[in-house]
Short mmCIF file of N, CA and C in Angstrom, two decimals:
data_model
loop_
_atom_site.label_atom_id
_atom_site.label_comp_id
_atom_site.label_asym_id
_atom_site.label_seq_id
_atom_site.Cartn_x
_atom_site.Cartn_y
_atom_site.Cartn_z
N MET A 27 -67.12 -64.92 -23.80
CA MET A 27 -67.39 -64.00 -24.89
C MET A 27 -68.76 -64.29 -25.51
N LYS A 28 -69.04 -65.59 -25.68
CA LYS A 28 -70.33 -65.96 -26.27
C LYS A 28 -71.49 -65.48 -25.39
N LYS A 29 -71.30 -65.59 -24.09
CA LYS A 29 -72.36 -65.18 -23.17
C LYS A 29 -72.62 -63.68 -23.27
N VAL A 30 -71.57 -62.90 -23.44
CA VAL A 30 -71.72 -61.45 -23.56
C VAL A 30 -72.47 -61.11 -24.84
N LEU A 31 -72.08 -61.74 -25.95
CA LEU A 31 -72.75 -61.48 -27.22
C LEU A 31 -74.20 -61.93 -27.18
N LEU A 32 -74.44 -63.10 -26.61
CA LEU A 32 -75.80 -63.61 -26.51
C LEU A 32 -76.65 -62.70 -25.62
N GLY A 33 -76.07 -62.25 -24.51
CA GLY A 33 -76.79 -61.34 -23.62
C GLY A 33 -77.10 -60.01 -24.29
N SER A 34 -76.14 -59.50 -25.06
CA SER A 34 -76.36 -58.24 -25.78
C SER A 34 -77.45 -58.39 -26.83
N ALA A 35 -77.40 -59.50 -27.56
CA ALA A 35 -78.43 -59.74 -28.58
C ALA A 35 -79.80 -59.86 -27.94
N LEU A 36 -79.88 -60.54 -26.81
CA LEU A 36 -81.15 -60.70 -26.11
C LEU A 36 -81.67 -59.35 -25.62
N ALA A 37 -80.79 -58.51 -25.09
CA ALA A 37 -81.21 -57.18 -24.63
C ALA A 37 -81.73 -56.34 -25.78
N VAL A 38 -81.09 -56.43 -26.93
CA VAL A 38 -81.55 -55.68 -28.10
C VAL A 38 -82.91 -56.18 -28.53
N MET A 39 -83.12 -57.49 -28.48
CA MET A 39 -84.42 -58.05 -28.87
C MET A 39 -85.53 -57.54 -27.98
N ILE A 40 -85.26 -57.48 -26.70
CA ILE A 40 -86.31 -57.08 -25.76
C ILE A 40 -86.60 -55.58 -25.88
N VAL A 41 -85.55 -54.77 -25.97
CA VAL A 41 -85.71 -53.32 -25.99
C VAL A 41 -86.04 -52.79 -27.38
N GLY A 42 -85.52 -53.41 -28.43
CA GLY A 42 -85.58 -52.85 -29.77
C GLY A 42 -86.88 -53.06 -30.51
N CYS A 43 -87.73 -53.93 -30.05
CA CYS A 43 -88.95 -54.24 -30.80
C CYS A 43 -90.11 -53.36 -30.37
N ALA A 44 -90.91 -52.99 -31.35
CA ALA A 44 -92.12 -52.22 -31.06
C ALA A 44 -93.15 -53.14 -30.41
N SER A 45 -93.92 -52.61 -29.48
CA SER A 45 -94.96 -53.38 -28.80
C SER A 45 -96.17 -53.55 -29.70
N SER A 46 -96.83 -54.67 -29.53
CA SER A 46 -98.11 -54.88 -30.19
C SER A 46 -99.11 -53.89 -29.58
N PRO A 47 -100.03 -53.34 -30.37
CA PRO A 47 -100.98 -52.36 -29.81
C PRO A 47 -101.83 -52.94 -28.68
N ASP A 48 -102.03 -54.25 -28.69
CA ASP A 48 -102.82 -54.87 -27.63
C ASP A 48 -102.08 -54.86 -26.29
N LYS A 49 -100.77 -54.68 -26.32
CA LYS A 49 -99.98 -54.70 -25.10
C LYS A 49 -99.61 -53.30 -24.60
N ILE A 50 -100.06 -52.28 -25.30
CA ILE A 50 -99.77 -50.90 -24.88
C ILE A 50 -100.73 -50.54 -23.75
N GLN A 51 -100.16 -50.06 -22.66
CA GLN A 51 -100.97 -49.74 -21.49
C GLN A 51 -101.84 -48.51 -21.73
N THR A 52 -103.02 -48.57 -21.15
CA THR A 52 -103.96 -47.46 -21.21
C THR A 52 -103.53 -46.39 -20.22
N SER A 53 -103.44 -45.16 -20.68
CA SER A 53 -103.14 -44.04 -19.80
C SER A 53 -104.43 -43.61 -19.10
N TYR A 54 -104.31 -43.23 -17.84
CA TYR A 54 -105.49 -42.79 -17.10
C TYR A 54 -105.89 -41.39 -17.54
N VAL A 55 -107.16 -41.24 -17.83
CA VAL A 55 -107.75 -39.93 -18.13
C VAL A 55 -108.99 -39.80 -17.26
N SER A 56 -109.11 -38.70 -16.55
CA SER A 56 -110.24 -38.51 -15.65
C SER A 56 -111.53 -38.25 -16.42
N PRO A 57 -112.61 -38.95 -16.04
CA PRO A 57 -113.90 -38.68 -16.67
C PRO A 57 -114.44 -37.29 -16.33
N MET A 58 -113.88 -36.65 -15.31
CA MET A 58 -114.31 -35.30 -14.93
C MET A 58 -114.06 -34.30 -16.06
N GLN A 59 -113.12 -34.62 -16.92
CA GLN A 59 -112.81 -33.75 -18.05
C GLN A 59 -114.02 -33.61 -18.98
N TYR A 60 -114.92 -34.59 -18.93
CA TYR A 60 -116.09 -34.59 -19.81
C TYR A 60 -117.39 -34.32 -19.06
N LYS A 61 -117.29 -33.78 -17.85
CA LYS A 61 -118.50 -33.59 -17.03
C LYS A 61 -119.48 -32.60 -17.64
N ASN A 62 -119.01 -31.65 -18.45
CA ASN A 62 -119.91 -30.67 -19.06
C ASN A 62 -120.41 -31.09 -20.43
N TYR A 63 -120.04 -32.27 -20.88
CA TYR A 63 -120.49 -32.76 -22.19
C TYR A 63 -121.89 -33.34 -22.05
N ASP A 64 -122.71 -33.14 -23.07
CA ASP A 64 -124.00 -33.83 -23.10
C ASP A 64 -123.80 -35.14 -23.88
N CYS A 65 -124.85 -35.94 -23.99
CA CYS A 65 -124.74 -37.25 -24.62
C CYS A 65 -124.30 -37.17 -26.08
N ASP A 66 -124.78 -36.17 -26.80
CA ASP A 66 -124.39 -36.03 -28.21
C ASP A 66 -122.90 -35.68 -28.33
N GLN A 67 -122.42 -34.82 -27.45
CA GLN A 67 -121.00 -34.46 -27.48
C GLN A 67 -120.13 -35.66 -27.12
N ILE A 68 -120.58 -36.44 -26.15
CA ILE A 68 -119.84 -37.64 -25.77
C ILE A 68 -119.78 -38.60 -26.95
N ALA A 69 -120.90 -38.78 -27.63
CA ALA A 69 -120.94 -39.68 -28.79
C ALA A 69 -120.01 -39.19 -29.90
N GLY A 70 -120.02 -37.90 -30.15
CA GLY A 70 -119.14 -37.34 -31.18
C GLY A 70 -117.67 -37.52 -30.84
N GLU A 71 -117.34 -37.28 -29.59
CA GLU A 71 -115.95 -37.43 -29.14
C GLU A 71 -115.53 -38.90 -29.18
N LEU A 72 -116.42 -39.79 -28.78
CA LEU A 72 -116.13 -41.23 -28.87
C LEU A 72 -115.86 -41.64 -30.31
N GLY A 73 -116.63 -41.11 -31.24
CA GLY A 73 -116.43 -41.42 -32.65
C GLY A 73 -115.09 -40.93 -33.16
N ARG A 74 -114.74 -39.70 -32.78
CA ARG A 74 -113.46 -39.12 -33.21
C ARG A 74 -112.29 -39.92 -32.65
N ILE A 75 -112.37 -40.22 -31.36
CA ILE A 75 -111.29 -40.96 -30.71
C ILE A 75 -111.18 -42.37 -31.27
N SER A 76 -112.31 -43.02 -31.48
CA SER A 76 -112.29 -44.38 -32.03
C SER A 76 -111.67 -44.40 -33.41
N HIS A 77 -111.99 -43.41 -34.23
CA HIS A 77 -111.43 -43.35 -35.59
C HIS A 77 -109.91 -43.23 -35.54
N ARG A 78 -109.41 -42.31 -34.73
CA ARG A 78 -107.96 -42.11 -34.63
C ARG A 78 -107.28 -43.33 -34.00
N ALA A 79 -107.91 -43.92 -32.98
CA ALA A 79 -107.33 -45.10 -32.34
C ALA A 79 -107.25 -46.26 -33.32
N ASN A 80 -108.25 -46.42 -34.17
CA ASN A 80 -108.21 -47.48 -35.18
C ASN A 80 -107.07 -47.26 -36.17
N GLU A 81 -106.86 -46.01 -36.58
CA GLU A 81 -105.74 -45.70 -37.47
C GLU A 81 -104.41 -46.06 -36.82
N LEU A 82 -104.25 -45.63 -35.57
CA LEU A 82 -103.00 -45.90 -34.86
C LEU A 82 -102.81 -47.39 -34.62
N HIS A 83 -103.90 -48.09 -34.31
CA HIS A 83 -103.81 -49.54 -34.08
C HIS A 83 -103.22 -50.22 -35.31
N GLY A 84 -103.70 -49.85 -36.49
CA GLY A 84 -103.18 -50.43 -37.72
C GLY A 84 -101.70 -50.12 -37.93
N ASN A 85 -101.32 -48.86 -37.71
CA ASN A 85 -99.92 -48.47 -37.87
C ASN A 85 -99.02 -49.19 -36.87
N LEU A 86 -99.46 -49.26 -35.62
CA LEU A 86 -98.65 -49.90 -34.58
C LEU A 86 -98.53 -51.40 -34.81
N LYS A 87 -99.61 -52.02 -35.27
CA LYS A 87 -99.57 -53.46 -35.55
C LYS A 87 -98.60 -53.74 -36.69
N LYS A 88 -98.63 -52.90 -37.71
CA LYS A 88 -97.73 -53.07 -38.86
C LYS A 88 -96.28 -52.92 -38.41
N THR A 89 -96.00 -51.92 -37.58
CA THR A 89 -94.64 -51.71 -37.08
C THR A 89 -94.17 -52.89 -36.24
N ALA A 90 -95.04 -53.39 -35.36
CA ALA A 90 -94.68 -54.53 -34.52
C ALA A 90 -94.44 -55.77 -35.37
N ASP A 91 -95.29 -55.99 -36.36
CA ASP A 91 -95.11 -57.14 -37.25
C ASP A 91 -93.81 -57.04 -38.04
N ASN A 92 -93.49 -55.84 -38.52
CA ASN A 92 -92.23 -55.64 -39.25
C ASN A 92 -91.03 -55.91 -38.35
N ASP A 93 -91.11 -55.45 -37.10
CA ASP A 93 -90.01 -55.70 -36.16
C ASP A 93 -89.84 -57.19 -35.90
N LYS A 94 -90.96 -57.90 -35.78
CA LYS A 94 -90.88 -59.35 -35.55
C LYS A 94 -90.22 -60.04 -36.75
N ALA A 95 -90.58 -59.61 -37.95
CA ALA A 95 -89.98 -60.20 -39.16
C ALA A 95 -88.49 -59.89 -39.22
N GLN A 96 -88.11 -58.65 -38.92
CA GLN A 96 -86.69 -58.28 -38.92
C GLN A 96 -85.94 -59.07 -37.85
N MET A 97 -86.59 -59.28 -36.72
CA MET A 97 -85.98 -60.03 -35.63
C MET A 97 -85.72 -61.47 -36.07
N ALA A 98 -86.72 -62.09 -36.67
CA ALA A 98 -86.58 -63.48 -37.11
C ALA A 98 -85.47 -63.59 -38.15
N LEU A 99 -85.46 -62.68 -39.10
CA LEU A 99 -84.43 -62.69 -40.13
C LEU A 99 -83.05 -62.46 -39.53
N GLY A 100 -82.96 -61.53 -38.60
CA GLY A 100 -81.69 -61.25 -37.95
C GLY A 100 -81.17 -62.42 -37.15
N MET A 101 -82.06 -63.13 -36.47
CA MET A 101 -81.66 -64.28 -35.67
C MET A 101 -81.15 -65.41 -36.55
N VAL A 102 -81.78 -65.60 -37.70
CA VAL A 102 -81.43 -66.72 -38.56
C VAL A 102 -80.24 -66.38 -39.46
N VAL A 103 -80.24 -65.20 -40.05
CA VAL A 103 -79.25 -64.87 -41.07
C VAL A 103 -78.02 -64.18 -40.48
N PHE A 104 -78.23 -63.07 -39.79
CA PHE A 104 -77.09 -62.26 -39.37
C PHE A 104 -77.47 -61.53 -38.09
N TRP A 105 -77.17 -62.12 -36.93
CA TRP A 105 -77.64 -61.56 -35.67
C TRP A 105 -77.09 -60.17 -35.35
N PRO A 106 -75.88 -59.75 -35.79
CA PRO A 106 -75.45 -58.38 -35.48
C PRO A 106 -76.38 -57.31 -36.07
N ALA A 107 -77.17 -57.68 -37.07
CA ALA A 107 -78.12 -56.73 -37.65
C ALA A 107 -79.19 -56.33 -36.64
N LEU A 108 -79.37 -57.15 -35.60
CA LEU A 108 -80.38 -56.85 -34.57
C LEU A 108 -80.08 -55.53 -33.86
N PHE A 109 -78.81 -55.15 -33.83
CA PHE A 109 -78.45 -53.89 -33.16
C PHE A 109 -78.98 -52.68 -33.91
N PHE A 110 -79.40 -52.87 -35.16
CA PHE A 110 -79.88 -51.76 -35.96
C PHE A 110 -81.39 -51.73 -36.12
N LEU A 111 -82.08 -52.54 -35.32
CA LEU A 111 -83.55 -52.49 -35.34
C LEU A 111 -83.98 -51.10 -34.91
N GLU A 112 -84.84 -50.49 -35.70
CA GLU A 112 -85.26 -49.13 -35.35
C GLU A 112 -86.42 -49.15 -34.37
N GLY A 113 -87.29 -50.13 -34.40
CA GLY A 113 -88.45 -50.34 -33.53
C GLY A 113 -88.58 -49.48 -32.30
N GLY A 114 -89.04 -50.08 -31.25
CA GLY A 114 -89.30 -49.36 -30.02
C GLY A 114 -90.64 -48.65 -30.09
N ASP A 115 -91.13 -48.27 -28.94
CA ASP A 115 -92.42 -47.57 -28.88
C ASP A 115 -92.17 -46.07 -28.98
N GLY A 116 -92.75 -45.46 -29.97
CA GLY A 116 -92.55 -44.03 -30.19
C GLY A 116 -93.76 -43.23 -29.80
N PRO A 117 -93.89 -42.03 -30.37
CA PRO A 117 -94.99 -41.14 -30.02
C PRO A 117 -96.37 -41.70 -30.39
N GLU A 118 -96.44 -42.53 -31.44
CA GLU A 118 -97.73 -43.11 -31.80
C GLU A 118 -98.24 -44.04 -30.70
N ALA A 119 -97.33 -44.79 -30.08
CA ALA A 119 -97.72 -45.69 -29.00
C ALA A 119 -98.23 -44.89 -27.80
N ALA A 120 -97.56 -43.78 -27.50
CA ALA A 120 -98.00 -42.93 -26.39
C ALA A 120 -99.38 -42.34 -26.68
N GLU A 121 -99.58 -41.89 -27.92
CA GLU A 121 -100.88 -41.33 -28.30
C GLU A 121 -101.97 -42.40 -28.23
N TYR A 122 -101.64 -43.62 -28.67
CA TYR A 122 -102.61 -44.71 -28.63
C TYR A 122 -103.02 -45.02 -27.19
N GLY A 123 -102.05 -45.06 -26.28
CA GLY A 123 -102.36 -45.29 -24.87
C GLY A 123 -103.24 -44.19 -24.29
N ARG A 124 -102.96 -42.95 -24.68
CA ARG A 124 -103.78 -41.82 -24.21
C ARG A 124 -105.20 -41.91 -24.76
N LEU A 125 -105.33 -42.26 -26.05
CA LEU A 125 -106.66 -42.38 -26.65
C LEU A 125 -107.47 -43.50 -26.00
N LYS A 126 -106.80 -44.58 -25.64
CA LYS A 126 -107.50 -45.66 -24.93
C LYS A 126 -108.03 -45.14 -23.59
N GLY A 127 -107.23 -44.31 -22.92
CA GLY A 127 -107.67 -43.72 -21.66
C GLY A 127 -108.82 -42.75 -21.85
N GLU A 128 -108.77 -41.95 -22.91
CA GLU A 128 -109.86 -41.02 -23.20
C GLU A 128 -111.15 -41.78 -23.50
N ARG A 129 -111.02 -42.88 -24.25
CA ARG A 129 -112.21 -43.67 -24.57
C ARG A 129 -112.83 -44.22 -23.28
N ASP A 130 -111.99 -44.74 -22.38
CA ASP A 130 -112.50 -45.25 -21.11
C ASP A 130 -113.18 -44.14 -20.31
N ALA A 131 -112.57 -42.96 -20.28
CA ALA A 131 -113.15 -41.83 -19.54
C ALA A 131 -114.48 -41.40 -20.14
N LEU A 132 -114.56 -41.38 -21.46
CA LEU A 132 -115.83 -41.03 -22.13
C LEU A 132 -116.91 -42.06 -21.84
N GLU A 133 -116.53 -43.32 -21.83
CA GLU A 133 -117.52 -44.36 -21.53
C GLU A 133 -118.02 -44.22 -20.09
N LYS A 134 -117.12 -43.91 -19.16
CA LYS A 134 -117.54 -43.69 -17.77
C LYS A 134 -118.45 -42.47 -17.67
N ALA A 135 -118.11 -41.40 -18.39
CA ALA A 135 -118.95 -40.20 -18.38
C ALA A 135 -120.32 -40.50 -18.97
N ALA A 136 -120.35 -41.30 -20.04
CA ALA A 136 -121.63 -41.67 -20.66
C ALA A 136 -122.48 -42.48 -19.69
N ILE A 137 -121.86 -43.37 -18.95
CA ILE A 137 -122.60 -44.17 -17.98
C ILE A 137 -123.14 -43.28 -16.87
N GLN A 138 -122.32 -42.35 -16.39
CA GLN A 138 -122.76 -41.44 -15.33
C GLN A 138 -123.93 -40.58 -15.78
N LYS A 139 -123.95 -40.21 -17.05
CA LYS A 139 -125.03 -39.37 -17.58
C LYS A 139 -126.17 -40.20 -18.16
N LYS A 140 -126.04 -41.52 -18.02
CA LYS A 140 -127.07 -42.46 -18.52
C LYS A 140 -127.24 -42.34 -20.04
N CYS A 141 -126.13 -42.23 -20.74
CA CYS A 141 -126.13 -42.18 -22.20
C CYS A 141 -125.80 -43.56 -22.75
N ASP A 142 -126.31 -44.59 -22.15
CA ASP A 142 -125.89 -45.94 -22.49
C ASP A 142 -126.23 -46.36 -23.92
N ALA A 143 -126.98 -45.58 -24.65
CA ALA A 143 -127.29 -45.93 -26.04
C ALA A 143 -126.04 -45.91 -26.90
N PHE A 144 -125.00 -45.19 -26.47
CA PHE A 144 -123.78 -45.09 -27.26
C PHE A 144 -122.79 -46.20 -26.95
N ILE A 145 -122.99 -46.90 -25.88
CA ILE A 145 -122.07 -47.96 -25.48
C ILE A 145 -122.82 -49.28 -25.62
N THR A 146 -122.47 -50.03 -26.61
CA THR A 146 -123.16 -51.29 -26.85
C THR A 146 -122.26 -52.45 -26.47
N PRO A 147 -122.63 -53.20 -25.44
CA PRO A 147 -121.81 -54.34 -25.05
C PRO A 147 -121.88 -55.43 -26.10
N LYS A 148 -120.82 -56.22 -26.18
CA LYS A 148 -120.80 -57.33 -27.11
C LYS A 148 -121.74 -58.42 -26.60
N PRO A 149 -122.47 -59.08 -27.50
CA PRO A 149 -123.36 -60.14 -27.04
C PRO A 149 -122.55 -61.29 -26.46
N ALA A 150 -123.09 -61.92 -25.43
CA ALA A 150 -122.40 -63.04 -24.79
C ALA A 150 -122.31 -64.24 -25.72
N ILE A 151 -123.36 -64.47 -26.49
CA ILE A 151 -123.39 -65.59 -27.43
C ILE A 151 -123.60 -65.01 -28.82
N PRO A 152 -122.65 -65.26 -29.73
CA PRO A 152 -122.82 -64.74 -31.08
C PRO A 152 -124.08 -65.30 -31.74
N ILE A 153 -124.71 -64.47 -32.55
CA ILE A 153 -125.92 -64.89 -33.25
C ILE A 153 -125.65 -64.80 -34.74
N LYS A 154 -126.04 -65.87 -35.44
CA LYS A 154 -125.83 -65.94 -36.88
C LYS A 154 -127.19 -65.96 -37.56
N GLU A 155 -127.31 -65.19 -38.63
CA GLU A 155 -128.56 -65.17 -39.38
C GLU A 155 -128.47 -66.20 -40.50
N ALA A 156 -129.43 -67.12 -40.50
CA ALA A 156 -129.46 -68.17 -41.52
C ALA A 156 -129.94 -67.59 -42.84
N ALA A 157 -129.79 -68.36 -43.91
CA ALA A 157 -130.18 -67.91 -45.24
C ALA A 157 -131.68 -67.61 -45.32
N ASP A 158 -132.48 -68.30 -44.51
CA ASP A 158 -133.92 -68.08 -44.55
C ASP A 158 -134.36 -66.90 -43.68
N GLY A 159 -133.40 -66.20 -43.05
CA GLY A 159 -133.74 -65.02 -42.26
C GLY A 159 -133.90 -65.30 -40.77
N ASN A 160 -133.93 -66.58 -40.38
CA ASN A 160 -134.04 -66.93 -38.97
C ASN A 160 -132.70 -66.74 -38.29
N LYS A 161 -132.73 -66.28 -37.04
CA LYS A 161 -131.50 -66.07 -36.29
C LYS A 161 -131.27 -67.27 -35.39
N GLN A 162 -129.99 -67.70 -35.32
CA GLN A 162 -129.62 -68.86 -34.51
C GLN A 162 -128.42 -68.51 -33.65
N GLN A 163 -128.35 -69.14 -32.47
CA GLN A 163 -127.17 -68.97 -31.64
C GLN A 163 -126.05 -69.83 -32.22
N VAL A 164 -124.84 -69.31 -32.16
CA VAL A 164 -123.69 -70.04 -32.66
C VAL A 164 -123.03 -70.72 -31.48
N SER A 165 -122.75 -72.01 -31.62
CA SER A 165 -122.19 -72.77 -30.51
C SER A 165 -120.70 -72.57 -30.34
N GLY A 166 -120.04 -71.95 -31.29
CA GLY A 166 -118.60 -71.77 -31.20
C GLY A 166 -117.86 -72.73 -32.12
N VAL A 167 -118.57 -73.75 -32.61
CA VAL A 167 -117.97 -74.70 -33.54
C VAL A 167 -118.51 -74.39 -34.92
N GLU A 168 -117.60 -74.06 -35.83
CA GLU A 168 -118.02 -73.74 -37.19
C GLU A 168 -118.41 -75.01 -37.92
N GLU A 169 -119.47 -74.93 -38.68
CA GLU A 169 -119.92 -76.09 -39.44
C GLU A 169 -119.50 -75.98 -40.87
#
C-alpha cells in the first residue's frame, strides 16, 4: 500500500508541476516566413517578440516557483495535498516556446539578409568600467 501511495505522489510531482521557462522547448519556426521582411521590419518584430517573451518568462518563472513551494510544503506537511497542485504547462508555456522559435527564425533571417547590427553577441570576457573611466577585463572572481 505504501508503495502505491508513494508512486502516486511521485507521479503527481512529476506531472503536476509547471516547467521552468528555461526548460521549455523551442518550437521550430521557419525563417522563410520572414523572407520578405527588410532589416527594419526584422528589428521591429524582434523587439515585439522579445518584449512578450520577457513578460511570459516572468509569469512562467513565478508559476514554477510557486509550484515548487507548494510541492515542498505538501511533502513536509500534508502529502495528499499534492494531488491538488494546479501547475502543469498551459497555453503560456506553448506561446513562450513558439516565441522562442520565432526569435530564432528572425535571427536566422537577419543573418541571411546581413542585418547583423540587430544581433549582438555576448562578449566572451565581461568588461567592467572602473571609477576612473578605464575599462578592465573581469577575471570572473569578484573583488
